[in-house]
GROMACS .gro file of C-alpha atoms in nm:
model
  308
    1MET     CA    1   0.704   1.758  -0.850
    2ARG     CA    2   0.368   1.907  -0.898
    3ARG     CA    3   0.186   2.046  -0.608
    4ALA     CA    4   0.073   1.808  -0.329
    5LEU     CA    5  -0.235   1.749  -0.116
    6VAL     CA    6  -0.148   1.677   0.256
    7ILE     CA    7  -0.449   1.517   0.408
    8ARG     CA    8  -0.421   1.499   0.791
    9ASN     CA    9  -0.668   1.313   1.029
   10PRO     CA   10  -0.695   1.526   1.367
   11VAL     CA   11  -0.799   1.237   1.564
   12ALA     CA   12  -0.522   0.994   1.457
   13GLY     CA   13  -0.292   0.877   1.716
   14ARG     CA   14  -0.550   0.966   1.997
   15GLY     CA   15  -0.432   1.319   1.965
   16ARG     CA   16  -0.080   1.271   1.862
   17THR     CA   17  -0.143   1.402   1.511
   18VAL     CA   18  -0.312   1.733   1.629
   19ARG     CA   19  -0.048   1.815   1.839
   20ALA     CA   20   0.236   1.739   1.604
   21TRP     CA   21   0.082   1.899   1.289
   22PRO     CA   22   0.206   2.272   1.331
   23GLU     CA   23   0.552   2.153   1.352
   24VAL     CA   24   0.489   1.916   1.056
   25GLU     CA   25   0.343   2.190   0.843
   26ARG     CA   26   0.638   2.437   0.921
   27ALA     CA   27   0.883   2.173   0.824
   28LEU     CA   28   0.734   2.106   0.493
   29ARG     CA   29   0.683   2.480   0.403
   30ALA     CA   30   1.045   2.554   0.542
   31ALA     CA   31   1.189   2.292   0.311
   32GLY     CA   32   0.997   2.471  -0.005
   33PHE     CA   33   0.749   2.176  -0.033
   34GLU     CA   34   0.425   2.310  -0.233
   35PHE     CA   35   0.110   2.180  -0.100
   36ASP     CA   36  -0.254   2.235   0.009
   37ALA     CA   37  -0.373   2.101   0.326
   38ALA     CA   38  -0.700   1.950   0.407
   39ALA     CA   39  -0.837   1.803   0.758
   40THR     CA   40  -1.079   1.502   0.768
   41VAL     CA   41  -1.396   1.539   0.914
   42ALA     CA   42  -1.551   1.208   0.913
   43PRO     CA   43  -1.476   0.822   0.839
   44GLY     CA   44  -1.410   0.780   0.479
   45HIS     CA   45  -1.334   1.150   0.390
   46ALA     CA   46  -0.959   1.075   0.358
   47ALA     CA   47  -1.050   0.808   0.078
   48THR     CA   48  -1.276   1.077  -0.093
   49LEU     CA   49  -1.018   1.341  -0.064
   50ALA     CA   50  -0.737   1.129  -0.213
   51GLU     CA   51  -0.968   0.999  -0.502
   52THR     CA   52  -1.043   1.339  -0.623
   53ALA     CA   53  -0.697   1.463  -0.555
   54THR     CA   54  -0.567   1.285  -0.871
   55GLN     CA   55  -0.745   1.525  -1.095
   56LYS     CA   56  -0.535   1.812  -0.968
   57TYR     CA   57  -0.216   1.706  -0.751
   58GLY     CA   58   0.100   1.507  -0.817
   59SER     CA   59   0.100   1.346  -0.494
   60VAL     CA   60  -0.104   1.288  -0.166
   61ILE     CA   61   0.041   1.287   0.188
   62ALA     CA   62  -0.141   1.099   0.451
   63VAL     CA   63  -0.047   1.243   0.804
   64GLY     CA   64  -0.198   1.018   1.081
   65GLY     CA   65  -0.190   0.654   1.147
   66ASP     CA   66  -0.250   0.330   0.954
   67GLY     CA   67  -0.644   0.412   0.939
   68THR     CA   68  -0.554   0.745   0.767
   69LEU     CA   69  -0.300   0.581   0.523
   70HIS     CA   70  -0.563   0.299   0.454
   71GLU     CA   71  -0.825   0.551   0.343
   72VAL     CA   72  -0.589   0.744   0.133
   73ALA     CA   73  -0.454   0.430  -0.042
   74ASN     CA   74  -0.808   0.322  -0.106
   75GLY     CA   75  -0.886   0.655  -0.248
   76LEU     CA   76  -0.576   0.644  -0.493
   77LEU     CA   77  -0.634   0.293  -0.596
   78ARG     CA   78  -1.008   0.346  -0.671
   79ALA     CA   79  -0.890   0.643  -0.877
   80SER     CA   80  -0.642   0.441  -1.071
   81GLY     CA   81  -0.848   0.138  -1.097
   82GLY     CA   82  -0.627  -0.074  -0.910
   83GLY     CA   83  -0.342   0.024  -1.122
   84GLU     CA   84  -0.031   0.237  -1.049
   85THR     CA   85  -0.109   0.529  -0.820
   86ILE     CA   86   0.021   0.896  -0.836
   87ALA     CA   87   0.288   0.934  -0.542
   88LEU     CA   88   0.198   0.865  -0.186
   89GLY     CA   89   0.357   0.998   0.105
   90VAL     CA   90   0.333   0.927   0.466
   91VAL     CA   91   0.387   1.098   0.799
   92PRO     CA   92   0.344   0.851   1.074
   93LEU     CA   93   0.168   0.991   1.382
   94GLY     CA   94  -0.057   0.715   1.473
   95SER     CA   95  -0.093   0.472   1.737
   96GLY     CA   96   0.060   0.164   1.535
   97ASP     CA   97   0.201   0.288   1.219
   98ASP     CA   98   0.258  -0.041   1.095
   99PHE     CA   99   0.260   0.055   0.717
  100ALA     CA  100   0.564   0.308   0.779
  101LYS     CA  101   0.778   0.026   0.943
  102MET     CA  102   0.800  -0.151   0.613
  103LEU     CA  103   0.930   0.176   0.429
  104PRO     CA  104   1.311   0.195   0.377
  105PRO     CA  105   1.497   0.191   0.592
  106GLN     CA  106   1.274  -0.083   0.743
  107ALA     CA  107   1.223  -0.107   1.116
  108PRO     CA  108   1.414  -0.388   1.275
  109VAL     CA  109   1.157  -0.647   1.408
  110GLY     CA  110   1.030  -0.509   1.735
  111GLY     CA  111   1.129  -0.154   1.627
  112LYS     CA  112   0.957   0.155   1.574
  113PRO     CA  113   0.881   0.334   1.227
  114MET     CA  114   1.084   0.649   1.104
  115SER     CA  115   1.016   0.956   1.282
  116TRP     CA  116   0.789   1.228   1.131
  117GLN     CA  117   1.108   1.439   1.075
  118ALA     CA  118   1.251   1.150   0.884
  119ALA     CA  119   0.931   1.122   0.682
  120VAL     CA  120   0.906   1.478   0.599
  121ALA     CA  121   1.285   1.454   0.462
  122ALA     CA  122   1.196   1.167   0.242
  123ILE     CA  123   0.876   1.343   0.116
  124VAL     CA  124   1.074   1.654   0.011
  125ALA     CA  125   1.350   1.439  -0.150
  126GLY     CA  126   1.098   1.313  -0.382
  127ARG     CA  127   1.241   0.969  -0.451
  128THR     CA  128   0.959   0.685  -0.496
  129GLN     CA  129   0.956   0.319  -0.473
  130ALA     CA  130   0.682   0.089  -0.620
  131LEU     CA  131   0.530  -0.126  -0.363
  132ASP     CA  132   0.257  -0.379  -0.367
  133ALA     CA  133  -0.093  -0.362  -0.247
  134GLY     CA  134  -0.377  -0.609  -0.176
  135ARG     CA  135  -0.721  -0.634  -0.326
  136LEU     CA  136  -1.017  -0.754  -0.137
  137GLN     CA  137  -1.352  -0.855  -0.313
  138ALA     CA  138  -1.669  -0.949  -0.130
  139GLY     CA  139  -1.972  -0.978  -0.342
  140THR     CA  140  -1.977  -0.684  -0.565
  141ALA     CA  141  -1.767  -0.457  -0.322
  142THR     CA  142  -1.378  -0.401  -0.382
  143HIS     CA  143  -1.155  -0.282  -0.116
  144TYR     CA  144  -0.770  -0.252  -0.088
  145PHE     CA  145  -0.514  -0.275   0.167
  146ALA     CA  146  -0.137  -0.147   0.211
  147ASN     CA  147  -0.034  -0.346   0.504
  148GLY     CA  148  -0.249  -0.652   0.577
  149MET     CA  149  -0.581  -0.805   0.644
  150ASP     CA  150  -0.729  -1.100   0.858
  151ILE     CA  151  -1.017  -1.277   0.997
  152GLY     CA  152  -1.095  -1.402   1.329
  153PHE     CA  153  -0.898  -1.307   1.661
  154GLY     CA  154  -0.741  -0.997   1.465
  155ALA     CA  155  -1.067  -0.854   1.334
  156ARG     CA  156  -1.251  -0.875   1.666
  157GLY     CA  157  -0.913  -0.727   1.824
  158ALA     CA  158  -0.937  -0.434   1.577
  159ALA     CA  159  -1.296  -0.368   1.685
  160ASN     CA  160  -1.196  -0.379   2.055
  161ALA     CA  161  -0.897  -0.138   1.984
  162ALA     CA  162  -1.126   0.120   1.836
  163ALA     CA  163  -1.328   0.099   2.147
  164MET     CA  164  -1.026   0.146   2.390
  165PRO     CA  165  -1.047   0.459   2.620
  166GLN     CA  166  -0.881   0.761   2.474
  167MET     CA  167  -0.608   0.767   2.742
  168MET     CA  168  -0.484   0.419   2.614
  169LYS     CA  169  -0.223   0.457   2.339
  170GLY     CA  170   0.032   0.250   2.146
  171THR     CA  171   0.108  -0.078   2.288
  172ALA     CA  172  -0.101  -0.040   2.597
  173CYS     CA  173  -0.418   0.029   2.372
  174TYR     CA  174  -0.333  -0.310   2.155
  175LEU     CA  175  -0.269  -0.511   2.490
  176GLY     CA  176  -0.602  -0.375   2.632
  177ALA     CA  177  -0.783  -0.476   2.325
  178LEU     CA  178  -0.610  -0.835   2.327
  179ALA     CA  179  -0.719  -0.883   2.681
  180ARG     CA  180  -1.099  -0.770   2.611
  181THR     CA  181  -1.085  -0.998   2.286
  182LEU     CA  182  -0.981  -1.299   2.505
  183VAL     CA  183  -1.292  -1.289   2.693
  184ASP     CA  184  -1.520  -1.339   2.403
  185TYR     CA  185  -1.411  -1.475   2.103
  186ALA     CA  186  -1.506  -1.766   1.859
  187ASN     CA  187  -1.304  -1.968   1.614
  188PRO     CA  188  -1.466  -1.918   1.259
  189SER     CA  189  -1.491  -2.221   1.032
  190VAL     CA  190  -1.368  -2.162   0.684
  191ARG     CA  191  -1.263  -2.305   0.349
  192LEU     CA  192  -0.916  -2.159   0.264
  193THR     CA  193  -0.783  -2.160  -0.082
  194ILE     CA  194  -0.430  -2.068  -0.157
  195ASP     CA  195  -0.355  -1.979  -0.527
  196ASP     CA  196  -0.463  -2.295  -0.725
  197ALA     CA  197  -0.428  -2.555  -0.432
  198PRO     CA  198  -0.731  -2.757  -0.330
  199PRO     CA  199  -0.959  -2.567  -0.059
  200LEU     CA  200  -0.869  -2.655   0.297
  201ALA     CA  201  -1.146  -2.660   0.563
  202LEU     CA  202  -1.031  -2.549   0.902
  203GLU     CA  203  -1.125  -2.372   1.228
  204THR     CA  204  -0.890  -2.098   1.259
  205THR     CA  205  -0.822  -1.859   1.559
  206MET     CA  206  -0.654  -1.641   1.299
  207THR     CA  207  -0.558  -1.606   0.948
  208ALA     CA  208  -0.363  -1.296   0.821
  209VAL     CA  209  -0.280  -1.215   0.463
  210MET     CA  210   0.000  -0.975   0.487
  211ASN     CA  211   0.175  -0.726   0.252
  212GLY     CA  212   0.372  -0.582   0.560
  213ARG     CA  213   0.532  -0.750   0.854
  214CYS     CA  214   0.340  -0.607   1.155
  215PHE     CA  215  -0.009  -0.538   1.264
  216GLY     CA  216  -0.154  -0.405   1.574
  217GLY     CA  217   0.137  -0.187   1.646
  218SER     CA  218   0.327  -0.464   1.826
  219PHE     CA  219   0.246  -0.790   1.662
  220TRP     CA  220   0.525  -0.904   1.394
  221VAL     CA  221   0.313  -1.173   1.234
  222CYS     CA  222   0.509  -1.200   0.910
  223PRO     CA  223   0.863  -1.079   0.998
  224GLU     CA  224   1.001  -1.186   0.663
  225ALA     CA  225   0.753  -1.025   0.449
  226ARG     CA  226   0.861  -0.772   0.169
  227ALA     CA  227   0.603  -0.528   0.015
  228ASP     CA  228   0.787  -0.515  -0.325
  229ASP     CA  229   0.801  -0.890  -0.408
  230GLY     CA  230   0.468  -0.944  -0.584
  231LEU     CA  231   0.375  -1.196  -0.297
  232LEU     CA  232   0.142  -1.180  -0.007
  233GLU     CA  233   0.256  -1.368   0.305
  234VAL     CA  234   0.000  -1.576   0.489
  235ILE     CA  235  -0.003  -1.699   0.843
  236VAL     CA  236  -0.257  -1.951   0.960
  237THR     CA  237  -0.339  -2.099   1.280
  238GLY     CA  238  -0.584  -2.361   1.383
  239ALA     CA  239  -0.847  -2.326   1.653
  240LEU     CA  240  -0.653  -2.221   1.966
  241GLY     CA  241  -0.763  -2.192   2.331
  242ARG     CA  242  -0.682  -1.886   2.561
  243LEU     CA  243  -0.380  -2.031   2.717
  244ALA     CA  244  -0.245  -2.123   2.371
  245ILE     CA  245  -0.302  -1.767   2.253
  246LEU     CA  246  -0.139  -1.624   2.568
  247GLY     CA  247   0.156  -1.854   2.499
  248LEU     CA  248   0.183  -1.734   2.146
  249VAL     CA  249   0.157  -1.349   2.190
  250PRO     CA  250   0.509  -1.305   2.346
  251LYS     CA  251   0.644  -1.500   2.051
  252ILE     CA  252   0.466  -1.293   1.775
  253MET     CA  253   0.566  -0.967   1.940
  254ARG     CA  254   0.940  -1.061   1.876
  255GLY     CA  255   0.875  -1.233   1.559
  256ALA     CA  256   0.966  -1.571   1.693
  257HIS     CA  257   0.694  -1.781   1.616
  258THR     CA  258   0.766  -1.881   1.259
  259GLY     CA  259   0.887  -2.229   1.349
  260ASP     CA  260   0.587  -2.297   1.597
  261ALA     CA  261   0.422  -2.613   1.478
  262ARG     CA  262   0.077  -2.465   1.554
  263ILE     CA  263   0.146  -2.225   1.284
  264ARG     CA  264   0.149  -2.239   0.899
  265MET     CA  265   0.356  -1.975   0.699
  266LEU     CA  266   0.279  -1.948   0.333
  267THR     CA  267   0.315  -1.716   0.040
  268ALA     CA  268   0.049  -1.665  -0.224
  269ARG     CA  269  -0.071  -1.436  -0.508
  270ARG     CA  270  -0.453  -1.520  -0.432
  271VAL     CA  271  -0.621  -1.615  -0.127
  272LEU     CA  272  -0.983  -1.709  -0.104
  273PHE     CA  273  -1.192  -1.743   0.216
  274GLU     CA  274  -1.541  -1.898   0.212
  275SER     CA  275  -1.770  -1.937   0.509
  276ASP     CA  276  -2.124  -2.053   0.579
  277GLU     CA  277  -2.132  -1.812   0.862
  278PRO     CA  278  -2.062  -1.427   0.827
  279LEU     CA  279  -1.685  -1.322   0.873
  280ALA     CA  280  -1.572  -0.974   1.002
  281VAL     CA  281  -1.270  -0.880   0.797
  282GLU     CA  282  -0.994  -0.636   0.925
  283ALA     CA  283  -0.787  -0.442   0.691
  284ASP     CA  284  -0.499  -0.214   0.815
  285GLY     CA  285  -0.690  -0.171   1.127
  286GLU     CA  286  -1.025  -0.096   0.971
  287LEU     CA  287  -1.327  -0.310   0.941
  288PRO     CA  288  -1.441  -0.287   0.570
  289PHE     CA  289  -1.644  -0.616   0.588
  290LEU     CA  290  -1.874  -0.715   0.888
  291SER     CA  291  -2.064  -1.000   0.759
  292ALA     CA  292  -1.867  -1.140   0.457
  293ARG     CA  293  -1.908  -1.510   0.343
  294ARG     CA  294  -1.666  -1.504   0.059
  295VAL     CA  295  -1.362  -1.290   0.043
  296GLU     CA  296  -1.119  -1.295  -0.244
  297ILE     CA  297  -0.766  -1.136  -0.190
  298THR     CA  298  -0.529  -1.094  -0.468
  299VAL     CA  299  -0.177  -0.911  -0.483
  300LEU     CA  300  -0.145  -0.595  -0.689
  301PRO     CA  301   0.236  -0.578  -0.783
  302GLY     CA  302   0.398  -0.259  -0.766
  303VAL     CA  303   0.080  -0.031  -0.782
  304LEU     CA  304   0.167   0.198  -0.467
  305ARG     CA  305   0.408   0.467  -0.589
  306VAL     CA  306   0.537   0.571  -0.238
  307LEU     CA  307   0.761   0.858  -0.163
  308CYS     CA  308   1.041   0.674   0.084
   0.00000   0.00000   0.00000
């Protein structure tokens, strides 16, 4: 394999990445893995590094959390024009690591992703698998996601999670964000189109379009999703009150909500959101669009060439 670029995010995992990086670096070098390393210095830097890396390197390794992976995947997909990327490796050291949970061997529902040691072993072995990605288009802007996107409650929760105190990590961080989101949220009114079906007008507490199975570190919203089937999983809820949301949360954390009458589970290759009011859009824990009125999501089958 040609030399790799390893991109690490020092602030990922609320300090976890910076603490673990010396051991990760030693493990990669001890295994004879040839790489250059770069640390990010600002939001968006990982995407820029990954996009330019395709001119020199055979693979890019993302060391950090889902935000780091999201940026690296966007950089690689921008470079490939949405086609198949060079090899992408993941060393999960974030707060949620939801993308890593779908890499083989998949984490069980409610389980944790692979350890960084297992991730390093997979990267060194050099085997790859082609996984799907999602493309978001809003106006003239194009953005990509590896794990999933949503509007409504989840997007508000992602913003609140980013604002949680540094001391709150993992599930505690996401539950704190959930509590804050419950205080002040509104159900957006949207027109939802799935593939070629007629548009459906609804108020929704949350609608998510997933390539993976889990988001927010603990919420197994699409437990049956596969990242290599050329399909996106869609979960749609109507307008729910606070008590209904609180009743659903434990079910979603166990992946036991799929038969609930208040929830629709669908599959799609194309999803369209339209709204008369601006929508915040969350993707892989990031907020690429804060005031979109029309968002088209399409699956890109097999474009992420992932070391796993």
